[in-house]
PDB file of C-alpha atoms in Angstrom:
ATOM      1  CA  THR A 249      -0.746  15.227  -7.686  1.00 56.00           C
ATOM      2  CA  GLN A 250       0.947  12.551  -5.728  1.00 66.00           C
ATOM      3  CA  LEU A 251       1.592  13.379  -1.986  1.00 82.00           C
ATOM      4  CA  LEU A 252       4.640  11.280  -2.090  1.00 89.00           C
ATOM      5  CA  GLU A 253       6.734  11.595  -5.217  1.00 92.00           C
ATOM      6  CA  GLN A 254       8.851   8.386  -5.946  1.00 94.00           C
ATOM      7  CA  SER A 255      11.733   8.490  -8.412  1.00 95.00           C
ATOM      8  CA  PRO A 256      12.680   7.007 -10.769  1.00 96.00           C
ATOM      9  CA  GLN A 257       9.495   5.473 -12.089  1.00 93.00           C
ATOM     10  CA  PHE A 258      11.378   2.650 -13.832  1.00 95.00           C
ATOM     11  CA  LEU A 259      14.753   1.317 -13.346  1.00 96.00           C
ATOM     12  CA  SER A 260      16.410  -1.362 -15.483  1.00 97.00           C
ATOM     13  CA  ILE A 261      19.883  -2.343 -14.390  1.00 97.00           C
ATOM     14  CA  GLN A 262      22.412  -5.181 -14.776  1.00 97.00           C
ATOM     15  CA  GLU A 263      23.054  -7.721 -11.900  1.00 97.00           C
ATOM     16  CA  GLY A 264      25.670  -6.384  -9.514  1.00 97.00           C
ATOM     17  CA  GLU A 265      25.102  -2.800  -9.921  1.00 97.00           C
ATOM     18  CA  ASN A 266      23.964  -0.320  -7.177  1.00 98.00           C
ATOM     19  CA  LEU A 267      20.858   1.733  -7.276  1.00 97.00           C
ATOM     20  CA  THR A 268      18.941   4.347  -5.234  1.00 98.00           C
ATOM     21  CA  VAL A 269      15.164   5.002  -5.208  1.00 98.00           C
ATOM     22  CA  TYR A 270      13.847   8.251  -3.693  1.00 97.00           C
ATOM     23  CA  CYS A 271      10.732   9.250  -2.090  1.00 97.00           C
ATOM     24  CA  ASN A 272       9.900  12.997  -1.511  1.00 96.00           C
ATOM     25  CA  SER A 273       7.156  15.014  -0.011  1.00 94.00           C
ATOM     26  CA  SER A 274       6.497  18.442   1.415  1.00 92.00           C
ATOM     27  CA  SER A 275       4.454  16.776   4.128  1.00 90.00           C
ATOM     28  CA  VAL A 276       5.921  15.618   7.428  1.00 91.00           C
ATOM     29  CA  PHE A 277       5.281  11.960   8.197  1.00 90.00           C
ATOM     30  CA  SER A 278       5.071  10.208  11.617  1.00 86.00           C
ATOM     31  CA  SER A 279       6.633   7.139  10.001  1.00 88.00           C
ATOM     32  CA  LEU A 280       7.632   5.921   6.552  1.00 91.00           C
ATOM     33  CA  GLN A 281       7.460   2.400   5.269  1.00 92.00           C
ATOM     34  CA  TRP A 282       8.868   0.783   2.157  1.00 95.00           C
ATOM     35  CA  TYR A 283       7.094  -2.164   0.525  1.00 95.00           C
ATOM     36  CA  ARG A 284       7.956  -4.548  -2.351  1.00 95.00           C
ATOM     37  CA  GLN A 285       5.212  -5.833  -4.393  1.00 92.00           C
ATOM     38  CA  GLU A 286       5.211  -8.673  -7.009  1.00 89.00           C
ATOM     39  CA  PRO A 287       2.816  -9.057  -9.821  1.00 83.00           C
ATOM     40  CA  GLY A 288      -0.532 -10.420  -8.602  1.00 81.00           C
ATOM     41  CA  GLU A 289       0.453 -10.102  -4.908  1.00 88.00           C
ATOM     42  CA  GLY A 290      -0.182  -7.561  -2.250  1.00 91.00           C
ATOM     43  CA  PRO A 291       2.727  -5.277  -1.167  1.00 92.00           C
ATOM     44  CA  VAL A 292       5.052  -6.893   1.420  1.00 93.00           C
ATOM     45  CA  LEU A 293       6.496  -4.548   4.193  1.00 92.00           C
ATOM     46  CA  LEU A 294      10.317  -4.294   4.107  1.00 94.00           C
ATOM     47  CA  VAL A 295      11.005  -1.711   6.738  1.00 93.00           C
ATOM     48  CA  THR A 296       9.641   1.031   8.834  1.00 91.00           C
ATOM     49  CA  VAL A 297      11.524   4.219   9.700  1.00 92.00           C
ATOM     50  CA  VAL A 298      10.216   6.558  12.417  1.00 89.00           C
ATOM     51  CA  THR A 299      12.979   8.893  13.586  1.00 91.00           C
ATOM     52  CA  GLY A 300      14.319  11.648  11.418  1.00 93.00           C
ATOM     53  CA  GLY A 301      17.755  10.675  10.189  1.00 95.00           C
ATOM     54  CA  GLU A 302      17.311   7.078  10.928  1.00 95.00           C
ATOM     55  CA  VAL A 303      19.076   4.501   8.817  1.00 97.00           C
ATOM     56  CA  LYS A 304      18.248   0.876   8.638  1.00 96.00           C
ATOM     57  CA  LYS A 305      19.885  -1.884   6.782  1.00 96.00           C
ATOM     58  CA  LEU A 306      18.361  -5.089   5.643  1.00 94.00           C
ATOM     59  CA  LYS A 307      21.010  -7.326   3.978  1.00 95.00           C
ATOM     60  CA  ARG A 308      21.942  -5.385   0.736  1.00 97.00           C
ATOM     61  CA  LEU A 309      19.220  -2.793   1.269  1.00 97.00           C
ATOM     62  CA  THR A 310      19.764   0.512   3.064  1.00 97.00           C
ATOM     63  CA  PHE A 311      16.854   2.723   4.038  1.00 97.00           C
ATOM     64  CA  GLN A 312      17.146   6.355   5.238  1.00 97.00           C
ATOM     65  CA  PHE A 313      14.632   8.733   6.653  1.00 96.00           C
ATOM     66  CA  GLY A 314      15.298  12.447   6.070  1.00 96.00           C
ATOM     67  CA  ASP A 315      16.100  14.528   9.135  1.00 95.00           C
ATOM     68  CA  ALA A 316      12.798  16.527   8.618  1.00 94.00           C
ATOM     69  CA  ARG A 317      10.833  13.323   8.207  1.00 93.00           C
ATOM     70  CA  LYS A 318       9.751  14.505   4.621  1.00 94.00           C
ATOM     71  CA  ASP A 319      11.749  12.120   2.498  1.00 95.00           C
ATOM     72  CA  SER A 320      13.363   8.779   2.376  1.00 97.00           C
ATOM     73  CA  SER A 321      15.603   6.714   0.297  1.00 97.00           C
ATOM     74  CA  LEU A 322      16.297   3.045  -0.547  1.00 98.00           C
ATOM     75  CA  HIS A 323      19.662   2.073  -1.725  1.00 98.00           C
ATOM     76  CA  ILE A 324      20.383  -1.546  -3.002  1.00 97.00           C
ATOM     77  CA  THR A 325      23.926  -2.673  -3.250  1.00 98.00           C
ATOM     78  CA  ALA A 326      25.009  -5.374  -5.832  1.00 98.00           C
ATOM     79  CA  ALA A 327      21.325  -5.937  -7.144  1.00 97.00           C
ATOM     80  CA  GLN A 328      20.178  -9.422  -7.985  1.00 97.00           C
ATOM     81  CA  PRO A 329      17.523 -10.562 -10.326  1.00 95.00           C
ATOM     82  CA  GLY A 330      15.587 -11.546  -7.266  1.00 94.00           C
ATOM     83  CA  ASP A 331      15.254  -7.846  -6.365  1.00 95.00           C
ATOM     84  CA  THR A 332      13.075  -7.257  -9.308  1.00 95.00           C
ATOM     85  CA  GLY A 333       9.660  -5.973  -8.315  1.00 94.00           C
ATOM     86  CA  LEU A 334       7.714  -2.787  -7.631  1.00 94.00           C
ATOM     87  CA  TYR A 335       9.002  -0.749  -4.752  1.00 96.00           C
ATOM     88  CA  LEU A 336       6.551   1.429  -2.840  1.00 94.00           C
ATOM     89  CA  CYS A 337       7.107   3.980  -0.215  1.00 94.00           C
ATOM     90  CA  ALA A 338       4.333   4.804   2.172  1.00 90.00           C
ATOM     91  CA  GLY A 339       4.143   7.827   4.647  1.00 88.00           C
ATOM     92  CA  ALA A 340       1.822   7.709   7.694  1.00 84.00           C
ATOM     93  CA  LEU A 341      -0.156  10.844   8.180  1.00 76.00           C
ATOM     94  CA  GLU A 342      -2.301  11.864  11.094  1.00 63.00           C
ATOM     95  CA  TYR A 343      -0.226   9.497  13.314  1.00 58.00           C
ATOM     96  CA  GLY A 344      -1.127   6.346  11.616  1.00 56.00           C
ATOM     97  CA  ASN A 345      -4.828   7.023  10.674  1.00 62.00           C
ATOM     98  CA  LYS A 346      -3.767   7.385   6.871  1.00 71.00           C
ATOM     99  CA  LEU A 347      -1.147   5.603   5.040  1.00 77.00           C
ATOM    100  CA  VAL A 348      -0.389   7.350   1.614  1.00 83.00           C
ATOM    101  CA  PHE A 349       1.713   5.658  -1.060  1.00 86.00           C
ATOM    102  CA  GLY A 350       4.032   6.856  -3.664  1.00 89.00           C
ATOM    103  CA  ALA A 351       3.294   5.657  -7.249  1.00 88.00           C
ATOM    104  CA  GLY A 352       6.197   3.120  -7.117  1.00 92.00           C
ATOM    105  CA  THR A 353       9.423   2.320  -8.707  1.00 94.00           C
ATOM    106  CA  ILE A 354       9.495  -0.631 -11.123  1.00 93.00           C
ATOM    107  CA  LEU A 355      12.860  -2.313 -10.724  1.00 96.00           C
ATOM    108  CA  ARG A 356      14.265  -4.892 -13.173  1.00 96.00           C
ATOM    109  CA  VAL A 357      17.521  -6.526 -12.617  1.00 96.00           C
ATOM    110  CA  LYS A 358      18.956  -8.382 -15.565  1.00 96.00           C
ATOM    111  CA  SER A 359      21.364 -11.372 -15.211  1.00 94.00           C
TER     112      SER A 359
ATOM    113  CA  ASP B  91       1.303 -15.382   3.842  1.00 82.00           C
ATOM    114  CA  SER B  92       0.461 -12.028   5.464  1.00 86.00           C
ATOM    115  CA  GLY B  93      -2.466 -13.511   7.440  1.00 92.00           C
ATOM    116  CA  VAL B  94      -4.890 -10.995   5.703  1.00 96.00           C
ATOM    117  CA  THR B  95      -7.481 -12.824   3.622  1.00 97.00           C
ATOM    118  CA  GLN B  96      -9.407 -11.219   0.872  1.00 97.00           C
ATOM    119  CA  THR B  97     -12.266 -12.735  -1.125  1.00 97.00           C
ATOM    120  CA  PRO B  98     -13.095 -13.161  -3.955  1.00 97.00           C
ATOM    121  CA  LYS B  99      -9.689 -13.043  -5.652  1.00 96.00           C
ATOM    122  CA  HIS B 100     -11.155 -12.322  -9.051  1.00 97.00           C
ATOM    123  CA  LEU B 101     -14.548 -10.621  -9.909  1.00 97.00           C
ATOM    124  CA  ILE B 102     -15.992  -9.891 -13.303  1.00 97.00           C
ATOM    125  CA  THR B 103     -19.163  -7.889 -13.480  1.00 98.00           C
ATOM    126  CA  ALA B 104     -21.166  -5.458 -15.699  1.00 98.00           C
ATOM    127  CA  THR B 105     -21.520  -1.826 -15.532  1.00 98.00           C
ATOM    128  CA  GLY B 106     -24.146  -0.573 -13.297  1.00 98.00           C
ATOM    129  CA  GLN B 107     -23.752  -3.469 -10.820  1.00 98.00           C
ATOM    130  CA  ARG B 108     -22.985  -3.739  -7.262  1.00 98.00           C
ATOM    131  CA  VAL B 109     -20.344  -5.883  -5.706  1.00 98.00           C
ATOM    132  CA  THR B 110     -19.037  -6.481  -2.108  1.00 98.00           C
ATOM    133  CA  LEU B 111     -15.422  -7.258  -1.468  1.00 98.00           C
ATOM    134  CA  ARG B 112     -14.555  -9.036   1.837  1.00 98.00           C
ATOM    135  CA  CYS B 113     -11.469  -8.756   4.085  1.00 98.00           C
ATOM    136  CA  SER B 114     -10.440 -10.755   7.169  1.00 98.00           C
ATOM    137  CA  PRO B 115      -7.642  -8.961   8.931  1.00 96.00           C
ATOM    138  CA  ARG B 116      -4.750 -10.681  10.732  1.00 94.00           C
ATOM    139  CA  SER B 117      -5.769 -12.152  14.001  1.00 92.00           C
ATOM    140  CA  GLY B 118      -5.763  -9.452  16.721  1.00 87.00           C
ATOM    141  CA  ASP B 119      -5.417  -6.314  14.280  1.00 91.00           C
ATOM    142  CA  LEU B 120      -8.056  -3.759  14.846  1.00 90.00           C
ATOM    143  CA  SER B 121      -7.262  -1.438  11.965  1.00 89.00           C
ATOM    144  CA  VAL B 122      -8.240  -2.288   8.456  1.00 92.00           C
ATOM    145  CA  TYR B 123      -7.391  -0.100   5.417  1.00 92.00           C
ATOM    146  CA  TRP B 124      -8.739  -0.299   1.927  1.00 95.00           C
ATOM    147  CA  TYR B 125      -6.838   0.614  -1.194  1.00 93.00           C
ATOM    148  CA  GLN B 126      -7.446   0.844  -4.829  1.00 94.00           C
ATOM    149  CA  GLN B 127      -4.658   0.083  -7.279  1.00 92.00           C
ATOM    150  CA  SER B 128      -4.916   0.911 -11.044  1.00 87.00           C
ATOM    151  CA  LEU B 129      -2.125   1.194 -13.631  1.00 76.00           C
ATOM    152  CA  ASP B 130      -2.447   4.875 -14.059  1.00 67.00           C
ATOM    153  CA  GLN B 131      -3.220   5.882 -10.392  1.00 69.00           C
ATOM    154  CA  GLY B 132      -0.861   3.762  -8.214  1.00 77.00           C
ATOM    155  CA  LEU B 133      -2.026   2.698  -4.919  1.00 84.00           C
ATOM    156  CA  GLN B 134      -4.794   4.915  -3.571  1.00 88.00           C
ATOM    157  CA  PHE B 135      -5.985   5.008  -0.028  1.00 87.00           C
ATOM    158  CA  LEU B 136      -9.685   4.701   0.137  1.00 92.00           C
ATOM    159  CA  ILE B 137     -10.757   4.351   3.874  1.00 92.00           C
ATOM    160  CA  GLN B 138      -9.641   3.079   7.295  1.00 90.00           C
ATOM    161  CA  TYR B 139     -11.605   1.568  10.090  1.00 92.00           C
ATOM    162  CA  TYR B 140     -10.428   0.969  13.545  1.00 89.00           C
ATOM    163  CA  ASN B 141     -12.317  -1.269  15.848  1.00 91.00           C
ATOM    164  CA  GLY B 142     -15.450  -0.840  13.939  1.00 93.00           C
ATOM    165  CA  GLU B 143     -15.308   2.755  13.448  1.00 93.00           C
ATOM    166  CA  GLU B 144     -14.343   4.862  10.602  1.00 92.00           C
ATOM    167  CA  ARG B 145     -11.027   6.720  11.324  1.00 86.00           C
ATOM    168  CA  ALA B 146      -9.824   8.139   7.977  1.00 84.00           C
ATOM    169  CA  LYS B 147     -11.107   8.747   4.542  1.00 87.00           C
ATOM    170  CA  GLY B 148      -9.166   9.102   1.397  1.00 86.00           C
ATOM    171  CA  ASN B 149     -10.212   9.248  -2.241  1.00 82.00           C
ATOM    172  CA  ILE B 150     -13.296   7.232  -1.911  1.00 93.00           C
ATOM    173  CA  LEU B 151     -16.118   7.752  -4.243  1.00 95.00           C
ATOM    174  CA  GLU B 152     -19.724   8.246  -2.916  1.00 96.00           C
ATOM    175  CA  ARG B 153     -20.747   5.117  -4.796  1.00 97.00           C
ATOM    176  CA  PHE B 154     -18.388   3.184  -2.572  1.00 97.00           C
ATOM    177  CA  SER B 155     -18.814   2.397   1.078  1.00 97.00           C
ATOM    178  CA  ALA B 156     -17.230   0.238   3.646  1.00 97.00           C
ATOM    179  CA  GLN B 157     -17.783  -1.060   7.146  1.00 97.00           C
ATOM    180  CA  GLN B 158     -16.157  -3.109   9.846  1.00 97.00           C
ATOM    181  CA  PHE B 159     -18.105  -5.657  11.738  1.00 97.00           C
ATOM    182  CA  PRO B 160     -17.890  -6.631  15.351  1.00 96.00           C
ATOM    183  CA  ASP B 161     -15.734  -9.641  14.450  1.00 95.00           C
ATOM    184  CA  LEU B 162     -13.361  -7.158  12.758  1.00 95.00           C
ATOM    185  CA  HIS B 163     -13.764  -8.359   9.156  1.00 97.00           C
ATOM    186  CA  SER B 164     -14.492  -5.640   6.773  1.00 98.00           C
ATOM    187  CA  GLU B 165     -16.493  -5.149   3.524  1.00 98.00           C
ATOM    188  CA  LEU B 166     -16.082  -2.684   0.779  1.00 98.00           C
ATOM    189  CA  ASN B 167     -19.272  -2.255  -1.256  1.00 98.00           C
ATOM    190  CA  LEU B 168     -18.996  -0.795  -4.889  1.00 98.00           C
ATOM    191  CA  SER B 169     -22.136   0.258  -6.559  1.00 97.00           C
ATOM    192  CA  SER B 170     -23.198   1.681  -9.858  1.00 97.00           C
ATOM    193  CA  LEU B 171     -19.935   0.287 -11.278  1.00 98.00           C
ATOM    194  CA  GLU B 172     -18.201   1.831 -14.143  1.00 97.00           C
ATOM    195  CA  LEU B 173     -15.457   0.742 -16.457  1.00 96.00           C
ATOM    196  CA  GLY B 174     -12.964   2.872 -14.768  1.00 94.00           C
ATOM    197  CA  ASP B 175     -13.615   1.057 -11.438  1.00 96.00           C
ATOM    198  CA  SER B 176     -11.723  -1.889 -12.814  1.00 96.00           C
ATOM    199  CA  ALA B 177      -8.697  -2.305 -10.551  1.00 95.00           C
ATOM    200  CA  LEU B 178      -7.056  -4.289  -7.810  1.00 95.00           C
ATOM    201  CA  TYR B 179      -8.548  -3.654  -4.419  1.00 97.00           C
ATOM    202  CA  PHE B 180      -6.404  -4.286  -1.455  1.00 96.00           C
ATOM    203  CA  CYS B 181      -7.226  -4.634   2.155  1.00 96.00           C
ATOM    204  CA  ALA B 182      -4.548  -4.129   4.733  1.00 94.00           C
ATOM    205  CA  SER B 183      -4.575  -4.649   8.520  1.00 92.00           C
ATOM    206  CA  SER B 184      -2.463  -3.228  11.159  1.00 86.00           C
ATOM    207  CA  ALA B 185      -1.967  -4.004  14.878  1.00 78.00           C
ATOM    208  CA  LEU B 186      -1.034  -0.536  15.854  1.00 67.00           C
ATOM    209  CA  ALA B 187      -3.755   1.803  17.005  1.00 63.00           C
ATOM    210  CA  PRO B 188      -4.063   5.305  15.290  1.00 57.00           C
ATOM    211  CA  GLY B 189      -1.939   7.761  17.121  1.00 56.00           C
ATOM    212  CA  THR B 190       1.077   5.422  17.740  1.00 58.00           C
ATOM    213  CA  GLY B 191       3.017   6.629  14.785  1.00 54.00           C
ATOM    214  CA  GLY B 192       4.788   3.563  13.432  1.00 55.00           C
ATOM    215  CA  THR B 193       1.921   2.199  11.340  1.00 65.00           C
ATOM    216  CA  GLU B 194       2.804  -1.045   9.596  1.00 78.00           C
ATOM    217  CA  ALA B 195       0.318  -2.501   7.344  1.00 85.00           C
ATOM    218  CA  PHE B 196       0.128  -6.100   6.135  1.00 90.00           C
ATOM    219  CA  PHE B 197      -1.779  -6.579   2.864  1.00 93.00           C
ATOM    220  CA  GLY B 198      -3.985  -9.200   1.536  1.00 95.00           C
ATOM    221  CA  GLN B 199      -3.527 -10.583  -2.035  1.00 94.00           C
ATOM    222  CA  GLY B 200      -6.174  -8.400  -3.325  1.00 96.00           C
ATOM    223  CA  THR B 201      -9.392  -8.643  -5.356  1.00 97.00           C
ATOM    224  CA  ARG B 202      -9.112  -8.049  -9.100  1.00 96.00           C
ATOM    225  CA  LEU B 203     -12.232  -6.342 -10.176  1.00 97.00           C
ATOM    226  CA  THR B 204     -12.997  -6.179 -13.824  1.00 97.00           C
ATOM    227  CA  VAL B 205     -16.018  -4.185 -15.008  1.00 97.00           C
ATOM    228  CA  VAL B 206     -17.231  -4.926 -18.535  1.00 97.00           C
TER     229      VAL B 206
END
């Protein structure tokens, strides 16, 4: 059983559409990160959220940390083919000693 | 370029063999994490070292071991290899000390291990 449940597992959308990826857990995290991974490469950090209720924006990407610090969401507005990739959420347990990852969401944006 | 270097990039070996994967963290980073990524298991945390000491353990098999050296590079040793050990092995490093909360990990490009 995954400590962090990510949904959906796969998402195939048209260019210009909006989408949301969810990351849920019953555990409380001291921080939560979102990463993007392309085939054959390591995950690349997009953002870190630390405070419950925090919202961060990175161009067309909006990240939200739940009030109880157990869940997070990633919203992409007007998706582009360049957004295609594997999106991973990761929660820090034990104050940074252990970073656990969700299984990931494979996003494909078609032009 | 994340600044984290992993070698080798690819490794093909036979069952029963032993291999060593190497990781050089970003300059100044004291924390090193090892992860295994396989198709059916996602990214699994194996172990973390901080400044030479083991700080957290995840789903690491007894056949696997790791260490971090005084120059902060780390090695992951995999022994008695089985077909199921075929996976991508990632190393990540972090500048933040355990206990600071906002852990941000920077990943290497991984070592693709194929056991035949």
